[in-house]
CSV table of C-alpha atoms in Angstrom, one decimal:
chain,number,residue,atom,x,y,z
A,1,MET,CA,5.2,48.7,87.5
A,2,GLY,CA,4.5,45.6,85.7
A,3,ASN,CA,6.8,45.6,82.6
A,4,ILE,CA,10.4,45.0,84.0
A,5,LEU,CA,13.5,43.6,82.8
A,6,ASN,CA,15.9,42.3,85.2
A,7,ILE,CA,19.5,42.0,84.0
A,8,THR,CA,21.9,40.0,86.1
A,9,ASN,CA,25.2,37.8,86.0
A,10,GLY,CA,24.0,34.4,85.1
A,11,ASP,CA,21.7,31.6,85.2
A,12,CYS,CA,22.0,30.8,89.0
A,13,ALA,CA,21.1,34.1,89.9
A,14,VAL,CA,18.0,33.9,87.4
A,15,ALA,CA,16.8,30.8,89.1
A,16,VAL,CA,16.8,32.3,92.5
A,17,MET,CA,15.0,35.4,91.3
A,18,LYS,CA,12.3,33.4,89.7
A,19,GLU,CA,11.9,31.2,93.0
A,20,ALA,CA,11.7,34.5,94.8
A,21,ASP,CA,8.7,36.0,92.5
A,22,ILE,CA,10.9,38.8,91.5
A,23,PRO,CA,8.4,40.6,88.9
A,24,GLY,CA,9.5,40.7,85.3
A,25,ASP,CA,11.5,39.2,82.6
A,26,PHE,CA,15.1,38.2,83.1
A,27,MET,CA,18.2,38.2,81.1
A,28,PRO,CA,21.6,36.7,82.2
A,29,TRP,CA,24.6,38.6,80.6
A,30,GLN,CA,26.9,35.5,80.8
A,31,ASP,CA,30.1,36.7,79.5
A,32,VAL,CA,33.5,36.3,81.4
A,33,LEU,CA,34.9,39.6,80.4
A,34,HIS,CA,38.1,39.2,82.5
A,35,ASP,CA,39.3,36.2,80.2
A,36,GLY,CA,40.0,36.8,76.6
A,37,PRO,CA,39.9,39.6,74.2
A,38,VAL,CA,37.8,42.7,74.8
A,39,PRO,CA,38.9,45.0,72.0
A,40,ALA,CA,38.1,48.6,71.8
A,41,ARG,CA,36.2,50.4,69.0
A,42,LEU,CA,33.7,47.6,68.2
A,43,SER,CA,29.8,47.8,68.3
A,44,LEU,CA,28.1,45.6,70.5
A,45,ASP,CA,27.4,43.0,67.9
A,46,GLU,CA,31.0,42.9,66.7
A,47,LEU,CA,32.3,42.6,70.3
A,48,SER,CA,29.8,39.8,70.8
A,49,GLN,CA,31.3,37.9,68.0
A,50,VAL,CA,34.8,38.1,69.3
A,51,ARG,CA,33.7,37.0,72.6
A,52,ALA,CA,31.6,34.0,71.1
A,53,GLU,CA,34.5,32.9,69.1
A,54,PHE,CA,36.8,33.2,72.4
A,55,ILE,CA,34.4,31.2,74.3
A,56,ILE,CA,34.0,28.5,71.6
A,57,SER,CA,37.9,28.3,71.5
A,58,ARG,CA,38.0,27.4,75.1
A,59,GLY,CA,35.5,24.7,74.6
A,60,TRP,CA,32.8,26.2,77.0
A,61,GLY,CA,29.9,25.1,75.0
A,62,THR,CA,28.6,24.3,71.5
A,63,PRO,CA,29.4,27.0,68.8
A,64,GLN,CA,25.9,27.2,67.7
A,65,LYS,CA,24.4,27.6,71.2
A,66,ILE,CA,27.2,30.3,72.2
A,67,LYS,CA,26.7,32.3,69.0
A,68,GLN,CA,23.0,32.2,69.6
A,69,ALA,CA,23.0,33.3,73.1
A,70,PHE,CA,25.0,36.3,72.3
A,71,VAL,CA,22.5,37.3,69.4
A,72,ASP,CA,19.4,36.6,71.7
A,73,ARG,CA,21.1,38.7,74.8
A,74,ASP,CA,21.9,41.8,72.3
A,75,ASN,CA,18.8,41.6,70.6
A,76,ARG,CA,16.8,41.8,73.9
A,77,LEU,CA,19.0,44.7,75.1
A,78,LYS,CA,18.4,46.5,71.8
A,79,SER,CA,14.6,46.2,72.7
A,80,CYS,CA,14.8,47.7,76.1
A,81,ASP,CA,12.1,50.4,75.0
A,82,GLU,CA,9.6,47.6,75.3
A,83,TYR,CA,10.2,47.8,79.1
A,84,GLU,CA,9.0,50.5,81.6
A,85,LYS,CA,11.8,49.6,83.9
A,86,ILE,CA,15.2,47.9,83.7
A,87,ILE,CA,17.0,46.8,86.9
A,88,LEU,CA,20.4,45.7,87.0
A,89,TRP,CA,21.3,43.2,89.6
A,90,PHE,CA,25.1,42.6,90.1
A,91,GLU,CA,27.7,41.6,92.8
A,92,HIS,CA,31.0,43.1,93.9
A,93,GLY,CA,33.4,40.8,92.0
A,94,LEU,CA,35.3,41.6,88.8
A,95,TYR,CA,33.0,39.1,86.7
A,96,ASP,CA,30.2,41.3,87.6
A,97,GLN,CA,31.7,44.4,87.5
A,98,LEU,CA,33.2,44.2,84.1
A,99,GLN,CA,29.4,43.2,82.8
A,100,LEU,CA,28.0,46.1,84.7
A,101,LEU,CA,30.5,48.5,83.0
A,102,GLN,CA,29.6,47.1,79.6
A,103,ILE,CA,25.8,47.4,80.1
A,104,LEU,CA,25.9,50.8,81.4
A,105,ASP,CA,28.2,51.9,78.6
A,106,TRP,CA,25.6,50.5,76.2
A,107,PHE,CA,23.0,52.5,77.9
A,108,TYR,CA,25.3,55.8,77.9
A,109,LEU,CA,25.5,55.4,74.2
A,110,ASN,CA,21.8,54.1,73.8
A,111,PRO,CA,19.8,55.9,76.3
A,112,PRO,CA,16.3,54.3,76.7
A,113,ARG,CA,13.4,56.6,75.6
A,114,ASN,CA,10.8,55.0,77.9
A,115,ALA,CA,12.6,52.7,80.6
A,116,LYS,CA,13.8,53.9,83.9
A,117,LEU,CA,17.1,52.3,84.9
A,118,SER,CA,17.9,51.3,88.2
A,119,ILE,CA,20.6,49.2,90.0
A,120,ILE,CA,21.0,46.6,92.8
A,121,CYS,CA,24.5,46.0,93.5
A,122,VAL,CA,25.5,43.9,96.6
A,123,ASP,CA,28.5,42.4,98.1
A,124,GLN,CA,26.8,38.8,98.1
A,125,TYR,CA,26.8,36.2,95.6
A,126,LEU,CA,23.3,36.3,94.0
A,127,GLY,CA,23.1,32.8,93.1
A,128,MET,CA,23.9,31.7,96.5
A,129,LEU,CA,21.0,33.5,98.3
A,130,SER,CA,17.8,32.1,99.2
A,131,PRO,CA,14.6,33.3,97.8
A,132,GLY,CA,14.0,35.5,100.7
A,133,GLU,CA,17.0,36.9,100.6
A,134,MET,CA,16.9,37.8,97.2
A,135,LYS,CA,13.6,39.3,97.4
A,136,ASP,CA,14.7,41.5,100.3
A,137,LEU,CA,17.4,43.0,98.0
A,138,LEU,CA,14.5,45.0,96.3
A,139,GLU,CA,14.9,47.6,99.1
A,140,PHE,CA,18.5,48.5,97.9
A,141,GLU,CA,17.2,49.3,94.4
A,142,GLU,CA,18.6,52.8,93.5
A,143,PRO,CA,18.0,54.9,90.2
A,144,ILE,CA,21.0,54.9,87.9
A,145,THR,CA,22.3,58.5,87.3
A,146,GLU,CA,23.9,60.3,84.8
A,147,ILE,CA,27.3,60.0,86.6
A,148,HIS,CA,26.9,56.1,86.6
A,149,LEU,CA,26.7,56.3,82.8
A,150,VAL,CA,29.5,58.8,82.2
A,151,LEU,CA,31.9,56.8,84.6
A,152,SER,CA,31.0,53.6,83.2
A,153,ASN,CA,31.6,54.8,79.7
A,154,SER,CA,35.3,55.9,80.7
A,155,ALA,CA,35.8,52.8,82.6
A,156,TRP,CA,34.7,50.4,79.9
A,157,SER,CA,36.7,52.5,77.4
A,158,ALA,CA,39.7,52.4,79.9
A,159,PHE,CA,39.4,48.6,80.3
A,160,ARG,CA,39.5,48.0,76.6
A,161,SER,CA,42.4,50.2,76.0
A,162,THR,CA,45.8,48.7,75.1
A,163,THR,CA,47.7,51.0,77.5
A,164,PRO,CA,47.2,51.7,81.3
A,165,GLU,CA,47.0,55.5,80.6
A,166,ARG,CA,43.2,55.6,80.4
A,167,TRP,CA,42.9,54.2,84.0
A,168,CYS,CA,45.0,57.2,85.4
A,169,GLU,CA,42.8,59.6,83.3
A,170,LEU,CA,39.7,57.7,84.9
A,171,LEU,CA,41.2,58.5,88.3
A,172,THR,CA,41.2,62.3,87.8
A,173,GLN,CA,37.6,62.2,86.2
A,174,VAL,CA,36.3,60.3,89.3
A,175,SER,CA,37.8,63.0,91.7
A,176,GLU,CA,36.2,65.6,89.6
A,177,PHE,CA,32.8,64.0,90.0
A,178,LYS,CA,33.0,64.3,93.8
A,179,PHE,CA,32.2,68.1,93.2
A,180,CYS,CA,29.4,67.6,90.8
A,181,LYS,CA,25.7,67.5,91.6
A,182,ASN,CA,24.4,64.0,91.6
A,183,SER,CA,21.5,64.6,89.0
A,184,ARG,CA,19.0,61.7,88.2
A,185,ILE,CA,18.4,60.6,84.6
A,186,THR,CA,15.1,61.4,83.1
A,187,TYR,CA,14.0,60.3,79.7
């Protein structure tokens, strides 16, 4: 499969992936979602504007570059049907897991018509791997299932909620899924 989009946490991971000759295009997500506002009931574009303004307010880059990076990232995500396969490469930490929830929620709401979704999620820091170690991670690629998407949608909603009750509801939902058949997504 030659037409692949690799989505990962940041530029360091992308640099190692390129050095490892991982096939496809690369998109770093680059948002520190555990810091600053992540209000509920906003579209991807609206949330990206809020996030860009927060990052600008922190002095973490120039306003034009930050705003353009979010626009470019979101446009690429919206064009996911140009790809045959999308691989999500993420780590175990909060920074990555929140990005992963946001992306999987987006795919829950906007299922790709053509692209197959898969994930590589590890307990190592991707940007610190050698190119060989990065390449070896391909053996851990797994298809993203309907359960991944449903739970991510619920978890992303709970994270953006103003009260903790949604987290309690999520615990009930997770325990219910233990008894469900783990079906594969087919588009």
